[in-house]
Short mmCIF file of C-alpha atoms in Angstrom, two decimals:
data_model
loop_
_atom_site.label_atom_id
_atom_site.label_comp_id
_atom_site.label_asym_id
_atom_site.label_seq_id
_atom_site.Cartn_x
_atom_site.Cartn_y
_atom_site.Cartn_z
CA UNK A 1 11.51 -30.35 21.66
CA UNK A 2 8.22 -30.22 20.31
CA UNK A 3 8.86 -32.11 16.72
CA UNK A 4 7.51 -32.16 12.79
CA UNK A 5 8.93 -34.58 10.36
CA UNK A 6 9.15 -34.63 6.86
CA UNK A 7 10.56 -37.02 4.15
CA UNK A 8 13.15 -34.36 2.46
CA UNK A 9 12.88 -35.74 -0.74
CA UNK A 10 13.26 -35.06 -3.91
CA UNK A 11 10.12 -36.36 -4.63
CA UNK A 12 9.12 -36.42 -8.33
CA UNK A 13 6.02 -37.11 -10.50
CA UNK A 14 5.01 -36.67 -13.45
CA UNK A 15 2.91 -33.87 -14.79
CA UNK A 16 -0.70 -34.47 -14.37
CA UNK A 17 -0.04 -37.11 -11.48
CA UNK A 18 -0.97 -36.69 -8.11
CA UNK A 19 1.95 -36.01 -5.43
CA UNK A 20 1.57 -36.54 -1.90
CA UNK A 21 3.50 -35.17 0.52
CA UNK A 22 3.31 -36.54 4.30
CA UNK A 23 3.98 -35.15 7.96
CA UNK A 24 3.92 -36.63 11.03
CA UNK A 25 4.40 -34.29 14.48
CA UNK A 26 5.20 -34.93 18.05
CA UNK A 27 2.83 -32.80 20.12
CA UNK A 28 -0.68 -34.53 21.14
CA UNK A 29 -1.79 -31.29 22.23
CA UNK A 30 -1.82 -29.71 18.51
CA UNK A 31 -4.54 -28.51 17.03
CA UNK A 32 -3.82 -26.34 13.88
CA UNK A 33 -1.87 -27.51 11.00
CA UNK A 34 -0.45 -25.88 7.57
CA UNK A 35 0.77 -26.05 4.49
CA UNK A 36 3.36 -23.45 2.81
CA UNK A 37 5.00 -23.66 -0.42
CA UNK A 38 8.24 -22.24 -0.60
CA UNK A 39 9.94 -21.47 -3.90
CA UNK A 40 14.03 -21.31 -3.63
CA UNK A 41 14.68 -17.77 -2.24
CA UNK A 42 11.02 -16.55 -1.64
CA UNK A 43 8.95 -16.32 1.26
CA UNK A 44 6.63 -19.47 2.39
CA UNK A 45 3.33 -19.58 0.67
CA UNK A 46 0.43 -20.60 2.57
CA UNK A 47 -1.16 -23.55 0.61
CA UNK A 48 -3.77 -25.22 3.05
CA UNK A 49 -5.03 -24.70 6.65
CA UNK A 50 -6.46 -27.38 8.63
CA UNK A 51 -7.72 -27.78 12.21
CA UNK A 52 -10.05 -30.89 12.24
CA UNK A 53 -9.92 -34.81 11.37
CA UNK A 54 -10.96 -35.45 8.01
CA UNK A 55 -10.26 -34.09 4.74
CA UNK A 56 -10.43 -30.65 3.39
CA UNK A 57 -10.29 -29.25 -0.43
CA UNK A 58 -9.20 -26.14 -1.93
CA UNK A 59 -9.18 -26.76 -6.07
CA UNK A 60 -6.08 -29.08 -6.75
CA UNK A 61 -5.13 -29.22 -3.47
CA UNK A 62 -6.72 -31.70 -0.47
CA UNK A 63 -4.99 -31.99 3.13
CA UNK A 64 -5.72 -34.81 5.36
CA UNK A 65 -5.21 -34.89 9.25
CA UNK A 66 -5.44 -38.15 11.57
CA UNK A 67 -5.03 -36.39 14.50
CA UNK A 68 -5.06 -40.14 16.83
CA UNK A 69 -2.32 -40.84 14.35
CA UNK A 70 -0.58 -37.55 14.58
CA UNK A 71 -0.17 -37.35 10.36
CA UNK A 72 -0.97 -34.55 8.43
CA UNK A 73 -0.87 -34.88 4.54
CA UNK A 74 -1.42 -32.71 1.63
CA UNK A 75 -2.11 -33.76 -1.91
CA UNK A 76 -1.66 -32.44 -5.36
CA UNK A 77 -3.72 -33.46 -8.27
CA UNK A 78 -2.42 -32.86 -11.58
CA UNK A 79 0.53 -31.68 -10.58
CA UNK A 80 2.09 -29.36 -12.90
CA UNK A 81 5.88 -27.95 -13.39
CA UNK A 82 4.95 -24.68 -11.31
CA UNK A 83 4.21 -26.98 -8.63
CA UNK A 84 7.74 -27.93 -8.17
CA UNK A 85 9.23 -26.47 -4.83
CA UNK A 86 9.47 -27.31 -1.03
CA UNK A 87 6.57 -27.97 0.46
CA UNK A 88 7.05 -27.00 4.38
CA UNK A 89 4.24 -28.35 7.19
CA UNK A 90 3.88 -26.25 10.25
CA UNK A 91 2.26 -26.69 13.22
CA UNK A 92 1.16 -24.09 15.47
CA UNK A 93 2.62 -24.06 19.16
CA UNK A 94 1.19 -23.18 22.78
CA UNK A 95 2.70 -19.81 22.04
CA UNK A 96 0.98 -19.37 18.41
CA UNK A 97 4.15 -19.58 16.77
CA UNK A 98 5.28 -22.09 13.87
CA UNK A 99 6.98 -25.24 14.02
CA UNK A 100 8.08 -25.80 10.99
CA UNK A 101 9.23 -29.48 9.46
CA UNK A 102 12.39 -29.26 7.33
CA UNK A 103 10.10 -29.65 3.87
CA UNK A 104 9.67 -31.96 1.08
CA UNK A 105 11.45 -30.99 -2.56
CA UNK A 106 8.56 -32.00 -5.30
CA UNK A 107 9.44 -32.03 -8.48
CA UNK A 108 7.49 -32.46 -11.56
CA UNK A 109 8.85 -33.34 -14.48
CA UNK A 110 7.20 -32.36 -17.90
CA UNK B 1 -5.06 -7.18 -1.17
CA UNK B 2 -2.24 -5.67 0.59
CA UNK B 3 0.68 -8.12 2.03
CA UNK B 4 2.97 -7.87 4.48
CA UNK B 5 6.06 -5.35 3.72
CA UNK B 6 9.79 -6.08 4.56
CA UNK B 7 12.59 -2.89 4.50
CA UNK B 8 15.01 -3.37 3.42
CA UNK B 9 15.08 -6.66 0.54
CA UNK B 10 19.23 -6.90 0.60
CA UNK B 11 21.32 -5.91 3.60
CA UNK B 12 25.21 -6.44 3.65
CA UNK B 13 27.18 -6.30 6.62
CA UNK B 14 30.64 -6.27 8.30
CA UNK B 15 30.93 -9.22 11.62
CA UNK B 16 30.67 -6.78 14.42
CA UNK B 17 28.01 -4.04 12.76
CA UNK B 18 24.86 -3.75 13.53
CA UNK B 19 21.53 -4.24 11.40
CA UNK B 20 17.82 -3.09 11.34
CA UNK B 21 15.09 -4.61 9.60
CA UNK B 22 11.48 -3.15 9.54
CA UNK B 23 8.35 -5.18 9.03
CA UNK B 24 4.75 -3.97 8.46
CA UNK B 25 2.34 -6.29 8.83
CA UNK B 26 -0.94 -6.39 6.69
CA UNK B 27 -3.86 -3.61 7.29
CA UNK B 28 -5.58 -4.28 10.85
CA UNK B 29 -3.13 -7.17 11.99
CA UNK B 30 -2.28 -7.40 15.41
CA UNK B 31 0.71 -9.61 15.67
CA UNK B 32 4.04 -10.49 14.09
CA UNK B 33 6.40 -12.66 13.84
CA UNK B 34 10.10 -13.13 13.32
CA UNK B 35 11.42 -16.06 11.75
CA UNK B 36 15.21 -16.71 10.44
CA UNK B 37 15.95 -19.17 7.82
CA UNK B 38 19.54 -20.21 7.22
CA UNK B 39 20.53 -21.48 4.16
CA UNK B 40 18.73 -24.86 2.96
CA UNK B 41 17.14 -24.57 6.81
CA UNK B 42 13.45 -24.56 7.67
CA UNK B 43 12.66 -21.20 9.06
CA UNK B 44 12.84 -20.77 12.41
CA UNK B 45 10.81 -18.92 15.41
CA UNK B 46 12.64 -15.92 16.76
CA UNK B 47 10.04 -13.42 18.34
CA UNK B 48 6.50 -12.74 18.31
CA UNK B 49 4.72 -9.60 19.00
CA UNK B 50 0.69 -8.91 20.05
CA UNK B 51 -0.57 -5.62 20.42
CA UNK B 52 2.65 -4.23 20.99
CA UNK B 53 3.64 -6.68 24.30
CA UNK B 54 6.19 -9.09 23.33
CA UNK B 55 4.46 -12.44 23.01
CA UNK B 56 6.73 -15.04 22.73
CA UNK B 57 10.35 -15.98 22.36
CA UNK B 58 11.75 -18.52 20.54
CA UNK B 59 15.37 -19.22 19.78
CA UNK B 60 16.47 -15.09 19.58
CA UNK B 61 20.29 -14.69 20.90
CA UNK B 62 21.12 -12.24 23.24
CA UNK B 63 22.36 -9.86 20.65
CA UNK B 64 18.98 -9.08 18.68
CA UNK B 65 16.46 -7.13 20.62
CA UNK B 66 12.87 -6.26 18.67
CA UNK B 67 9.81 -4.67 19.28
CA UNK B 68 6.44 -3.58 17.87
CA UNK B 69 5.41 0.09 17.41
CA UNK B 70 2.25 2.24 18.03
CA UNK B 71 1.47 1.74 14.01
CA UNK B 72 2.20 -1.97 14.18
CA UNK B 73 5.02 -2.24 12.74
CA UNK B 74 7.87 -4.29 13.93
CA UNK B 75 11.67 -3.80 13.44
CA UNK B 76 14.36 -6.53 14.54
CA UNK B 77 17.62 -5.28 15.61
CA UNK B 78 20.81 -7.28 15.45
CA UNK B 79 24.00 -6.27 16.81
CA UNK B 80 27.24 -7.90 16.68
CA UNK B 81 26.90 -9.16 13.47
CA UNK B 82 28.17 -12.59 12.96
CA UNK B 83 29.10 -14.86 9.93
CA UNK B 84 26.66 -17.04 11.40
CA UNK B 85 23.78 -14.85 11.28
CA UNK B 86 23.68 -14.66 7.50
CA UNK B 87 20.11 -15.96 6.75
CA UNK B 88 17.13 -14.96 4.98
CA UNK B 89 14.44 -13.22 7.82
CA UNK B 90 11.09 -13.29 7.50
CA UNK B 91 8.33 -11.30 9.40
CA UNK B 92 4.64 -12.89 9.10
CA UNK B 93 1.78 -11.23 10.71
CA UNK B 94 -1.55 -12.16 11.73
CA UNK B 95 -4.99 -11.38 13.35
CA UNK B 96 -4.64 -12.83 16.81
CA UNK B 97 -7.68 -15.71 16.90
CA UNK B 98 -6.19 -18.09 18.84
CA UNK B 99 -5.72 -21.83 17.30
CA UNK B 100 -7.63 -20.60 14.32
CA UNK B 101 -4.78 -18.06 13.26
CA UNK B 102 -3.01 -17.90 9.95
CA UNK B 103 0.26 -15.84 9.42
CA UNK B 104 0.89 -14.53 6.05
CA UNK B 105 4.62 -14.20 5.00
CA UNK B 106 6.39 -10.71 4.20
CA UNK B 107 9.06 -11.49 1.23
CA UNK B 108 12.18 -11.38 3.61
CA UNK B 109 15.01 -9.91 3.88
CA UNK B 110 18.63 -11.24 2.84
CA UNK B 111 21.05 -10.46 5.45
CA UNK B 112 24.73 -11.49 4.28
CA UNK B 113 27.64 -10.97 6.78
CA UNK B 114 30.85 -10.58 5.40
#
């Protein structure tokens, strides 16, 4: 069972902090990665795409792979009460389907 | 821009009935997908659909069938209704590029099994 991992949580910070939220996965072989925010009872949100080592930035929010490490991260700067939800990572399969983890609860606290 | 569209929102069922939910996917995608997501589960992979051929299959029981019509669009049908089967299903669809694809989430649909 191909595997991604995610601390559950709650995590909270404090508005204006940053929150970061990890992943690790179990497939060598993976190449794409994501990040979907899911509000309680809505669909998942797609936050961040990535596909290559490094870093990559879109406004408040930067994701980080280490693909020798198999960790993908995503952080939030100034977090903000509307940021509060589950933040799910996914990794795309040999089939093109999603694996997701099980998400992290954030929770920002005014 | 337009988003992927989920028939119907709310669904309530008897165990043993049977269930239909439609999908269309966003303008000029080829694929979907079919993910169910029990309550405080991650969602999970059930079927996926490219150009119309059945593309992959994920953890679908025997009792749901689905396919993808001449328009795209996508209906998942579930028969023998189970308590079990309660869950919130989601299609996502997406241009077919390989490892550089992104699927973009319909808003689900709320199956409850009484």
């Amino acid at each position: 069972q191909k595997e991604v991992e995610q601390n559950s949580g709650p995590l909270s910070v404090p508005e204006g902090a940053i929150a970061s939220l990890n992943c690790t996965y179990s497939d060598r072989g993976s190449q794409s990665f994501f990040w979907y925010r899911q509000y309680s009872g809505k669909s998942p949100e797609l936050i961040m795409s990535i596909y290559s080592n490094g870093d990559k930035e879109d406004g408040r929010f930067t994701a980080q792979l280490n693909k020798a490490s198999q960790y993908v991260s995503l952080l939030i700067r100034d977090s903000q009460p509307s940021d509060s939800a589950t933040y799910l990572c996914a990794v795309l399969n040999s089939g093109y389907a999603l694996n997701f983890g099980k998400g992290t609860s954030l929770l920002v606290t005014p | 821009a337009a988003g992927v569209i989920q028939s119907p929102r709310h669904l309530i069922k008897e165990k043993r009935e049977t269930a239909t939910l439609k999908c269309y996917p966003i303008p000029r995608h080829d694929t979907v997908y079919w993910y169910q997501q029990g309550p405080g589960q991650d969602p999970q992979f059930l079927i996926s659909f490219y150009e119309k051929m059945q593309s992959d299959k994920g953890s679908i029981p025997d009792r749901f069938s689905a396919q993808q019509f001449s328009d795209y669009h996508s209906e998942l049908n579930m028969s023998s209704l189970e308590l079990g089967d309660s869950a919130l299903y989601f299609c996502a669809s997406s241009l077919r590029l390989g490892d550089q694809e992104t699927q973009y989430f319909g808003p689900g649909t709320r199956l409850l099994v009484l």
